[in-house]
Coordinates of C-alpha atoms and ligand atoms in Angstrom, one line a residue:
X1 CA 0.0 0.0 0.0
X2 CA 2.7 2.4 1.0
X3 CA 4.3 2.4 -2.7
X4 CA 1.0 3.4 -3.9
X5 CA 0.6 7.6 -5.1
X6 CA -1.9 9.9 -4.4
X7 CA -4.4 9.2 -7.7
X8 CA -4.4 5.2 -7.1
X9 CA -5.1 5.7 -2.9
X10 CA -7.6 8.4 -3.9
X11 CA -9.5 5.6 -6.5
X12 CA -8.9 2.9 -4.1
X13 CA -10.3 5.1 -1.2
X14 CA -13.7 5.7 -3.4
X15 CA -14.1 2.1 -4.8
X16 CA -14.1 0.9 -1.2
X17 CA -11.0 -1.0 -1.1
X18 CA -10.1 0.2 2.1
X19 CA -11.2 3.3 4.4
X20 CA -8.8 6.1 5.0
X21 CA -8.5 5.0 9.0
X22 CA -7.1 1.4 7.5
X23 CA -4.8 3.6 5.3
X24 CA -3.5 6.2 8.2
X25 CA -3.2 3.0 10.4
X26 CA -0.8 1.7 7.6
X27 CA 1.3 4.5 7.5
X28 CA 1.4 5.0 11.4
X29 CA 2.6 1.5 11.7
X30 CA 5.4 2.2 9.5
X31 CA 6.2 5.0 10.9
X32 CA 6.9 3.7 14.3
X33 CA 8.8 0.7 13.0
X34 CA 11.2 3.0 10.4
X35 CA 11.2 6.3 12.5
X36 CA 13.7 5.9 15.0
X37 CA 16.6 4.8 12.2
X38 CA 15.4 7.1 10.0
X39 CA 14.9 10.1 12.3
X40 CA 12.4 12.1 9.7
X41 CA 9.4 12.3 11.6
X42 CA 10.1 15.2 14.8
X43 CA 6.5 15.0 15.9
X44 CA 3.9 12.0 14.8
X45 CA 0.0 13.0 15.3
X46 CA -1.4 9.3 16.0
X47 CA -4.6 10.3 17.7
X48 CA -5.7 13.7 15.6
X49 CA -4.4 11.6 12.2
X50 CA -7.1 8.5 13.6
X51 CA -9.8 11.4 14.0
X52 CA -9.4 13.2 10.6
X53 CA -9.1 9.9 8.8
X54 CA -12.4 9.3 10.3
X55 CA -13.9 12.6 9.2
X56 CA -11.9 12.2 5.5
X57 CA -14.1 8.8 5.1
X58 CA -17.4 10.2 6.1
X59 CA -16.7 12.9 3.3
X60 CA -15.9 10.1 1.2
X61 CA -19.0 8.3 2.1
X62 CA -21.2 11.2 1.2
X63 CA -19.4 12.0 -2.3
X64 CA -17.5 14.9 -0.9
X65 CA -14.1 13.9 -1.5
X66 CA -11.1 15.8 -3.3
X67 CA -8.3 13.9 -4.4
X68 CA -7.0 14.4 -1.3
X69 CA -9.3 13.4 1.3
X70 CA -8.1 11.0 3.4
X71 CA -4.5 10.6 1.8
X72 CA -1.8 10.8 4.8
X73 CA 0.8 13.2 4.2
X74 CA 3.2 15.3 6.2
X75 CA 4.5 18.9 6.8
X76 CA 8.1 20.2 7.1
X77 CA 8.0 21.8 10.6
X78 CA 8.5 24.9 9.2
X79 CA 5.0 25.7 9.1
X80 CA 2.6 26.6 11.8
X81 CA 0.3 23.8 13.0
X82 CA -3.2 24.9 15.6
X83 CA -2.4 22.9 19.1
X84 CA 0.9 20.7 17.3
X85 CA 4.5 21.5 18.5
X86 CA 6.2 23.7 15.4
X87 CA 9.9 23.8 16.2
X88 CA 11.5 24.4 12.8
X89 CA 14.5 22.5 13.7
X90 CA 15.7 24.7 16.3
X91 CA 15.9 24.3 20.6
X92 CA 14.7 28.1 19.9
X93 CA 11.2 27.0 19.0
X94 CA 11.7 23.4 20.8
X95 CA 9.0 24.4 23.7
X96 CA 6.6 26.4 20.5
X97 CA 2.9 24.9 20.2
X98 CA 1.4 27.0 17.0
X99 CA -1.7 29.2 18.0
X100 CA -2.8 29.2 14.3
X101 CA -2.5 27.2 11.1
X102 CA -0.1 28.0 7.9
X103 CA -2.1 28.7 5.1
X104 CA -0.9 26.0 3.5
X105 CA -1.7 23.7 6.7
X106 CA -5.4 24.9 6.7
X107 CA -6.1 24.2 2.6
X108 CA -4.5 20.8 3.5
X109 CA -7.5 20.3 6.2
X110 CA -9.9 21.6 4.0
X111 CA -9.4 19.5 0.9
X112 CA -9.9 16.2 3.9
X113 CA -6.3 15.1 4.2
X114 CA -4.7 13.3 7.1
X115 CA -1.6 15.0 8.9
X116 CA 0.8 12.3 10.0
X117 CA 2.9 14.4 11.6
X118 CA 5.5 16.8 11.0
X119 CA 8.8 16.5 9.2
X120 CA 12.6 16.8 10.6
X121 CA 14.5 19.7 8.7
X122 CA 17.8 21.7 9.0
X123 CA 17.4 24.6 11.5
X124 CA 14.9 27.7 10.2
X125 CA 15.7 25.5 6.6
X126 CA 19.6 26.4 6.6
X127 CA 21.2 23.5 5.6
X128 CA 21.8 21.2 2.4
X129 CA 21.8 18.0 4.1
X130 CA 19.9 18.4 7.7
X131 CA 22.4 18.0 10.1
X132 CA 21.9 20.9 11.4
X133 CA 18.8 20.3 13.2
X134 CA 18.2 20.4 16.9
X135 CA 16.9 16.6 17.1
X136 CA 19.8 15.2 15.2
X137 CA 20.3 14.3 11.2
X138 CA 17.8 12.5 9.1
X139 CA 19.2 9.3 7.8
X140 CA 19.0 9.3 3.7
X141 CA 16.9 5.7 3.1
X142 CA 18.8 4.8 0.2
X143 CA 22.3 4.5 2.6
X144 CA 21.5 5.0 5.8
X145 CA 25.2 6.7 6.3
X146 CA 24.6 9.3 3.8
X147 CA 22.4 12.5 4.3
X148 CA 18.6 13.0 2.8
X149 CA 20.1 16.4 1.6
X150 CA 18.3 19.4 3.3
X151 CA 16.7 21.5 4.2
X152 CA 13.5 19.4 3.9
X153 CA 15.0 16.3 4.4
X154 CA 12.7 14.5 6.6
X155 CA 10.0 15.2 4.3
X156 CA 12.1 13.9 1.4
X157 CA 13.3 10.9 3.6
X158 CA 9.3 10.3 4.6
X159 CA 8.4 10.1 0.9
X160 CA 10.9 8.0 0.0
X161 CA 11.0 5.6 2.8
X162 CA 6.9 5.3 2.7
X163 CA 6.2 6.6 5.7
X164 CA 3.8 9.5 4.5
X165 CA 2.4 9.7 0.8
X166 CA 3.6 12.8 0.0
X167 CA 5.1 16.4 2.5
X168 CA 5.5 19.5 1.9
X169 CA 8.9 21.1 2.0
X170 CA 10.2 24.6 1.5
X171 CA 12.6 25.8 -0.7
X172 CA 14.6 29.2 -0.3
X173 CA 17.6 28.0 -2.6
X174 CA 17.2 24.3 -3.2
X175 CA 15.9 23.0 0.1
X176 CA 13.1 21.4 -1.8
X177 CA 14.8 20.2 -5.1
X178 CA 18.1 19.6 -3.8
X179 CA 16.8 16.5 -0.9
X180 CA 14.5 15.5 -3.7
X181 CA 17.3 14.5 -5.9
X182 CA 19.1 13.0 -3.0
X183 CA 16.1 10.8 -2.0
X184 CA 14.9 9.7 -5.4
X185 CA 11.8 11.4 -5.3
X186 CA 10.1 14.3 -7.4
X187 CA 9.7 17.9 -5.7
X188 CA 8.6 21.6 -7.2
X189 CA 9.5 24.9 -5.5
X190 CA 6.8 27.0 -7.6
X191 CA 7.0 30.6 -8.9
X192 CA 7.6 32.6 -5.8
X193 CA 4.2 33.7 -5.0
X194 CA 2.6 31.0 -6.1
X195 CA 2.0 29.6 -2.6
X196 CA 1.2 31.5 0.6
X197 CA 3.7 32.2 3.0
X198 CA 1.1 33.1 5.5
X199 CA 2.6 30.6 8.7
X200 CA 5.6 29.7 7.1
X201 CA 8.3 30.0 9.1
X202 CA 10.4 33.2 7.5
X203 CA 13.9 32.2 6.8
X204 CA 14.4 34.5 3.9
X205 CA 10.8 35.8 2.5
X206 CA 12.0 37.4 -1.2
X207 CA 13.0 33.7 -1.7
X208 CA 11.0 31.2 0.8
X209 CA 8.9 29.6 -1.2
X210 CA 6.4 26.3 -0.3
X211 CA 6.0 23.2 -2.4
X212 CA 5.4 19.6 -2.6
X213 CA 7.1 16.5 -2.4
X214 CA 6.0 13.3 -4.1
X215 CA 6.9 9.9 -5.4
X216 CA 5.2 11.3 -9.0
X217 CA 4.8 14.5 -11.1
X218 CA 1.1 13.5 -11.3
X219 CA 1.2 13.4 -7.5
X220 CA 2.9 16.8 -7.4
X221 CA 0.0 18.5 -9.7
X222 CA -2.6 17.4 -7.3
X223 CA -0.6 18.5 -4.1
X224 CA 0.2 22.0 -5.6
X225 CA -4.0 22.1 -6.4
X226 CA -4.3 22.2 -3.2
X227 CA -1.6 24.6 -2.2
X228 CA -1.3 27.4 -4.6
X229 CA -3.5 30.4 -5.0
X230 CA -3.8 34.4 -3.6
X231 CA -4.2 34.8 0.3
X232 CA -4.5 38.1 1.3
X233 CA -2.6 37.4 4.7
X234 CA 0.6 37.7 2.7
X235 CA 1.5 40.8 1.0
X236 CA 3.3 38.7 -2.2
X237 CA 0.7 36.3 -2.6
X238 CA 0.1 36.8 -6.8
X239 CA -3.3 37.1 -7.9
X240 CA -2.8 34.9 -10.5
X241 CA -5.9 32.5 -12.0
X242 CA -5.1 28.3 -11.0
X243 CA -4.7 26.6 -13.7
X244 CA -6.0 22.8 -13.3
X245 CA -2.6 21.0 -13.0
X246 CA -4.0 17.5 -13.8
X247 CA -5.5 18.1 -17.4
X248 CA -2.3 19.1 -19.1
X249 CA 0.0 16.3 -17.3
X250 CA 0.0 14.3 -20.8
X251 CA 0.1 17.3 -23.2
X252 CA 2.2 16.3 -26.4
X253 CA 5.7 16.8 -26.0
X254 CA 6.9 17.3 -29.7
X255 CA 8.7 20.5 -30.4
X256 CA 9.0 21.3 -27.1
X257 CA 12.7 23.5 -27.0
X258 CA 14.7 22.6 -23.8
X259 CA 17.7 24.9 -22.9
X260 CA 20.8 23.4 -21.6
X261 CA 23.0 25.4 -19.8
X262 CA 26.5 25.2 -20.6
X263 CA 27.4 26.2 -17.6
X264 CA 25.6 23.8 -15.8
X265 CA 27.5 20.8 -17.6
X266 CA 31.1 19.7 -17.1
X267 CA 33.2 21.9 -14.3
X268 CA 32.3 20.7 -11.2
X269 CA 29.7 18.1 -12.0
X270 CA 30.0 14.3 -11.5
X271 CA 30.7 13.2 -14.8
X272 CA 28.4 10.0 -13.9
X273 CA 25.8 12.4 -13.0
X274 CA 26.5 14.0 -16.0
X275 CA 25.5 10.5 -17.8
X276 CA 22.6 10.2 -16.3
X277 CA 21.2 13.5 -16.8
X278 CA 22.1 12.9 -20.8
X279 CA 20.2 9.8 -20.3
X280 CA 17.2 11.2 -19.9
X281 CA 17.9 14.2 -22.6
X282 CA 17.9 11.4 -24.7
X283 CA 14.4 10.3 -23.6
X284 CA 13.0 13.8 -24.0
X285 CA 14.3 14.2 -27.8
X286 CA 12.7 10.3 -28.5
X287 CA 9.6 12.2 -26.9
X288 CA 10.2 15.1 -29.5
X289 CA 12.0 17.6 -28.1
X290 CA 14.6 19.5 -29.2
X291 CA 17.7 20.3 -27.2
X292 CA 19.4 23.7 -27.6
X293 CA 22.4 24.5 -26.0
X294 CA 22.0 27.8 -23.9
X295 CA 23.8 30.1 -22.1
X296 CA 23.5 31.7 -17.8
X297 CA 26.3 33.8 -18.1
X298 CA 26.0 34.6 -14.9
X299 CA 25.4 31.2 -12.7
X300 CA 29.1 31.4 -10.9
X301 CA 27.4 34.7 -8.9
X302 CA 24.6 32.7 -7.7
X303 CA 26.1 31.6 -4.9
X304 CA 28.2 34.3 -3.5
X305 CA 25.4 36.7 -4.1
X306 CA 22.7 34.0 -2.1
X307 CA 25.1 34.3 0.4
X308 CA 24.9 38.0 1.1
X309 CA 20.4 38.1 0.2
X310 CA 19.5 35.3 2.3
X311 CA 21.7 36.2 5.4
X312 CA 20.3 39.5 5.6
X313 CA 17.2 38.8 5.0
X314 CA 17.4 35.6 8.1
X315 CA 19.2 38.4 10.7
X316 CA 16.5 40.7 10.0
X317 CA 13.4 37.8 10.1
X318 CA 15.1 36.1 13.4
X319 CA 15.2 39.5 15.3
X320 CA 11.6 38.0 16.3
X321 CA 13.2 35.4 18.4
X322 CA 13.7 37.3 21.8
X323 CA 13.1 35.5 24.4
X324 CA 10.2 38.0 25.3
X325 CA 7.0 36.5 23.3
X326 CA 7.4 33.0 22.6
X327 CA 10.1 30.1 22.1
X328 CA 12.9 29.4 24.3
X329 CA 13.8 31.7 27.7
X330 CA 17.4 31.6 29.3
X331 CA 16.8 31.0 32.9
X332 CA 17.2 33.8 35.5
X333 CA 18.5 36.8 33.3
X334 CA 19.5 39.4 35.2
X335 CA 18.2 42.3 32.9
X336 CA 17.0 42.7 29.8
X337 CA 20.3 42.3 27.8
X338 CA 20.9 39.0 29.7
X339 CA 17.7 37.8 28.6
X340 CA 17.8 39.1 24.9
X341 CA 22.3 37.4 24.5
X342 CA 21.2 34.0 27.1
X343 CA 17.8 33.5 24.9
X344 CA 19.6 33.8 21.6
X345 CA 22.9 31.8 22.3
X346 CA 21.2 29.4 23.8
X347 CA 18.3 28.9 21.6
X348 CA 20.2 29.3 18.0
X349 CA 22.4 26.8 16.3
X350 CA 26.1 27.1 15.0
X351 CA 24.8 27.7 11.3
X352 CA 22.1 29.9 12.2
X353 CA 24.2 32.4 14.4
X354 CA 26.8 32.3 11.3
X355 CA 24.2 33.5 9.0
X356 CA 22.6 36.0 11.7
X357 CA 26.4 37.0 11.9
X358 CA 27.3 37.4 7.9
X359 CA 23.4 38.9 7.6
X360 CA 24.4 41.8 10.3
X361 CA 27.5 42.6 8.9
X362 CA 26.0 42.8 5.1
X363 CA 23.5 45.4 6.1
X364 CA 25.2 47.5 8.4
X365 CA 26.0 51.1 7.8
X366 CA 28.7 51.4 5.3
X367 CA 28.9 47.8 4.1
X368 CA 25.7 47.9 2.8
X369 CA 26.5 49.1 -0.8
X370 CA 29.4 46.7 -0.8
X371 CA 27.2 43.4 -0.3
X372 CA 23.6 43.6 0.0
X373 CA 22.9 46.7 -2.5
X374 CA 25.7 45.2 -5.3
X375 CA 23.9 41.7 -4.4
X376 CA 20.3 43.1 -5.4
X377 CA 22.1 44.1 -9.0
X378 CA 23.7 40.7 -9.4
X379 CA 20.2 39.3 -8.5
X380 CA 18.8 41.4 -11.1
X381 CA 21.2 40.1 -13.6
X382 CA 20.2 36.6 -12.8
X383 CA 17.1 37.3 -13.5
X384 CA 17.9 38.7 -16.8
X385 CA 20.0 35.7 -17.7
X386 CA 16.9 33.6 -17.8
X387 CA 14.4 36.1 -19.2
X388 CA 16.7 35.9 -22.1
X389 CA 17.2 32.2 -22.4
X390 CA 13.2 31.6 -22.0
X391 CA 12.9 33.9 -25.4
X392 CA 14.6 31.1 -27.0
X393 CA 13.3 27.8 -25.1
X394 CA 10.5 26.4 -23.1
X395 CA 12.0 24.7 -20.2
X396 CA 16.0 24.9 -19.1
X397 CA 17.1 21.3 -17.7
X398 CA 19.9 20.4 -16.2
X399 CA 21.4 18.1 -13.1
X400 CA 19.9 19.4 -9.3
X401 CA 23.3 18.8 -7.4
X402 CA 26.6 18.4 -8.5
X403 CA 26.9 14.6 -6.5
X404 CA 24.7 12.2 -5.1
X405 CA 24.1 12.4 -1.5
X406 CA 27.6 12.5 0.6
X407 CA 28.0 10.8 3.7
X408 CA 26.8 12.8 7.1
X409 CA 29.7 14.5 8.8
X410 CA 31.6 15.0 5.5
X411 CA 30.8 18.5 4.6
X412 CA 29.7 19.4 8.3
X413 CA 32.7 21.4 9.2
X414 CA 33.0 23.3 6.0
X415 CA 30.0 25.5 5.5
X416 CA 31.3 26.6 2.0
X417 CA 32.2 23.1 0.3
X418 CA 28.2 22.5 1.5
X419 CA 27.0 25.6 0.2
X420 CA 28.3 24.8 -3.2
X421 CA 25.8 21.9 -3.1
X422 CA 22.7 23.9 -4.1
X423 CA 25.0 25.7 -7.0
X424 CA 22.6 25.1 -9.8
X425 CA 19.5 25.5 -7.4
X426 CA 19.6 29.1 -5.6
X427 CA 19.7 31.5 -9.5
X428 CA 16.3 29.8 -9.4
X429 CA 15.3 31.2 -6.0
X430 CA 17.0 34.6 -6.9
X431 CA 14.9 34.6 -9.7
X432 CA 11.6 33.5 -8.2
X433 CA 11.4 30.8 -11.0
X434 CA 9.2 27.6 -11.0
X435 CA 11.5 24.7 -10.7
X436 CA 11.5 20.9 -10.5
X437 CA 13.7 17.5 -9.8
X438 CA 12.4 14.6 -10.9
X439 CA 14.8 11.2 -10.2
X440 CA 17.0 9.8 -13.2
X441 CA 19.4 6.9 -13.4
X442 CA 21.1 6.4 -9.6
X443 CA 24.8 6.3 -9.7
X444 CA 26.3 3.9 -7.3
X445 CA 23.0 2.7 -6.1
X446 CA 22.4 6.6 -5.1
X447 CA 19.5 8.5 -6.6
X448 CA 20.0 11.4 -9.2
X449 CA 17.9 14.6 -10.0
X450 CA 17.3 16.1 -13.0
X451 CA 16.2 19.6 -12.9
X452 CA 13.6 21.4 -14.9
X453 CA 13.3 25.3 -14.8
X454 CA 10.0 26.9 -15.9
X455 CA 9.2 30.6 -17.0
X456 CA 6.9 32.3 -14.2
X457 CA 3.8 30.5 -13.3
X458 CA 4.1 27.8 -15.3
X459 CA 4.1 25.0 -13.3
X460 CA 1.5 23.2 -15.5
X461 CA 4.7 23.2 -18.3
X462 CA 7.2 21.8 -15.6
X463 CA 4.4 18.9 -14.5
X464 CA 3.4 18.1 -17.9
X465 CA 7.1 17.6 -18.9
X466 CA 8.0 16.2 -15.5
X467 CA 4.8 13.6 -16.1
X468 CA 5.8 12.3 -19.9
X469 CA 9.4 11.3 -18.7
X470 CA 7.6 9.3 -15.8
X471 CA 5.8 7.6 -18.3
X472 CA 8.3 6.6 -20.7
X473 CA 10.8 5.6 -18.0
X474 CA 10.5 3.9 -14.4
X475 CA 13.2 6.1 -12.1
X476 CA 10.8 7.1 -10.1
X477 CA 9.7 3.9 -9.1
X478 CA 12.5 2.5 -7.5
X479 CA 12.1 1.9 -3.5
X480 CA 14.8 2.0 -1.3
X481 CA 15.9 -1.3 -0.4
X482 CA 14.4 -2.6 3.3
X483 CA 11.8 0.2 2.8
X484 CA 9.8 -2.1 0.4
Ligands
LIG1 N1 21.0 25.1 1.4 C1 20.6 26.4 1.3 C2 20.8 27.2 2.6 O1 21.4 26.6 3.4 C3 19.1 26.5 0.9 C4 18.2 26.2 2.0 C5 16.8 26.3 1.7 O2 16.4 26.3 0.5 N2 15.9 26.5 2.7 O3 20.4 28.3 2.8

């Protein structure tokens, strides 16, 4: 049952072939016999998962089901759950029970699904393989000595492991795609915009971005039904009509133009990664596309430039976390200073006290036109680069990380060797893109992503192509072994 996506639960739900209670049962039973090895599960919801599948199969019952009533899934624990412990990774929010649901949390309720629980991830999503989380690294289910990739790792690992259906994750620059790729399994960070960010968890907000994760494109369309659309709670919500994700999954594919980066090939890429993303190129032209080698001048800057926007953008966003209002309290400060230094050290990790650190310094007087002003012109640059290119092609593809996923510890002490690790992700965030990884041939046994880059707000595109390769080939299908 557990290797089963969304659409065939969803038929099997309505023909009878089992109730959604059976179903959550299932999926809580693997959970506590794969959770404590795998780690990607911070908080499981047995009882309030029992009583909404209960509710999701009276809907069912009465002929008002969505696709997704009933269907257990999971969210990152970056966003804000009513009366559920939302800790986002850190001892900071450790003691935190949301007053209020995300956005994205209550349109998951309302279309009748089942919330397992929520998902392990790197502290406030800074990470690329979450090992820097308060309650220890998520295991990657493919080698249990290698990372799930980060910052939404648990979710990936949950996917991929069968321990949810499908998660959401977030994705500021890669934290979706990049664990996707690591864990064999498809994710989308949409068009910034796209999705609320209303009870999200701000890391970054001109690039924090929600999305879903899934064993299938087809299962990513019907997730993102649920989540995408205008919310007046957050100010850069886009008012932008829904298309219906599921009617153009099988559009023809022939003459469809797909960019390749030159700069995304070669350099620093795994030349067996490399093979495998020309594997499925292959399958795309016997699909009818046509390759067309294009050019991101400007990719190298992505990085360095992320590096000064996020930052600033997390010191600023993390000022919230006092000490005063909510989350974690030193004990007995002896004035207000005490409490504001005590509460931070104590409460923030290493990583997250770097970028606080790098974010402070970028926007303080007289470094400011140094970093962050010259890093808003690189961005806009960015930008640029791919308005250009989409005048010539209708989807860029290329690999999601330049290896498979490397074993925990390795990267740990150097944060810029791991930062390098979302280096064909982050121009995507910095341009507020649409963007995809869908699993190609493993190397070594290891999964691979390929990633597909939309123009804005066409996440129908990305699915549709996305679907067609899913159909034609079976990497997506492959379970991790002891997970079957
Ligand atoms: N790995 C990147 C970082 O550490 C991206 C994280 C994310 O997308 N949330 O900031």
């Amino acid at each position: 049952m557990h290797n089963k996506t969304i659409s065939e639960l969803a038929q099997g739900l309505r023909a009878g072939e089992y109730s959604s209670v059976e179903l959550t049962k299932a999926y809580l039973d693997r959970v506590s016999r794969f959770n404590a090895a795998l780690n990607s599960y911070v908080t499981v919801c047995d009882a309030t998962a029992l009583r909404e599948a209960e509710q999701a199969d009276q809907r069912i019952k009465a002929g008002d089901a969505s696709v997704l009533t009933g269907i257990p899934i999971a969210h990152k624990d970056i966003f804000c759950t009513d009366g559920v412990k939302t800790s986002c990774g850190s001892k900071m929010l450790d003691n935190f029970i949301a007053p209020y649901d995300a956005h994205v949390v209550s349109l998951f309720k309302q279309a009748g699904a089942v919330m397992l629980g929520k998902t392990n991830m790197d502290e406030f999503a800074m990470g690329s393989s979450n090992e820097n989380s308060f309650y220890g690294p998520v295991h990657n289910p493919w080698r249990s000595g290698s990372v799930p990739g980060g910052s939404s790792g648990g979710s990936a690992a949950a996917v991929a492991a069968g321990l949810c259906v499908a998660a959401t994750g977030t994705d500021t620059g890669g934290s979706i795609r990049q664990p996707a790729a690591f864990c064999g399994i498809t994710g989308l960070k949409p068009t910034y915009g796209r999705v609320s960010r209303y009870g999200m968890i701000a890391f970054a907000s001109s690039l924090d971005q929600g999305g879903p994760m899934t064993k299938t494109a087809e299962d990513a369309a019907a997730m993102l039904q649920v989540m995408a659309g205008f919310d007046t709670r957050d100010s850069t919500s886009a008012e932008q009509p829904v298309p219906d994700y599921s009617a153009t999954l099988n559009d023809d594919l022939s003459g469809l133009r797909i960019g390749i980066p030159k700069e995304y090939l070669g350099g620093g890429l795994d030349p067996a990664i490399e093979s495998s993303i020309q594997l499925a190129l292959e399958a795309y032209v016997r699909l009818g596309a046509e390759l067309v080698e294009i050019s991101l001048p400007n990719t190298e800057l992505g990085v360095p430039t992320y590096y000064v926007v996020a930052p600033a953008e997390c010191s600023s966003n993390l000022s919230r976390f006092d000490g005063v209002r909510y989350g974690h309290r030193c004990s007995d400060p002896k004035d207000l200073e005490d409490l504001y230094k005590r509460s931070r050290g104590e409460g923030f990790g290493p990583e997250v006290k770097r970028r606080i650190m790098v974010g402070t310094y970028a926007l303080s007087a007289g470094y400011y036109d140094a970093y962050y002003l010259k890093a808003q012109k690189i961005r806009h640059l960015i930008s640029d680069d791919f308005r250009e290119a989409f005048k010539q092609v209708d989807v860029i593809m290329g690999p999601t990380a330049p290896s498979t996923a490397f074993g925990i510890g390795e990267k740990a002490d150097d944060p810029v060797t791991m930062y390098l690790s979302d280096i064909y992700t982050i121009a995507v965030n910095l341009a507020g893109l649409p963007g995809m990884s869908i699993p190609v041939q493993p190397v070594d046994g290891m999964p691979v992503g390929l990633q597909l880059i939309g123009n804005y707000f066409e996440e129908a595109k990305l699915l549709n192509v996305a679907h067609r390769l899913q159909q034609e080939t079976d990497w997506h299908s492959a379970t991790p072994a002891g997970f079957e």
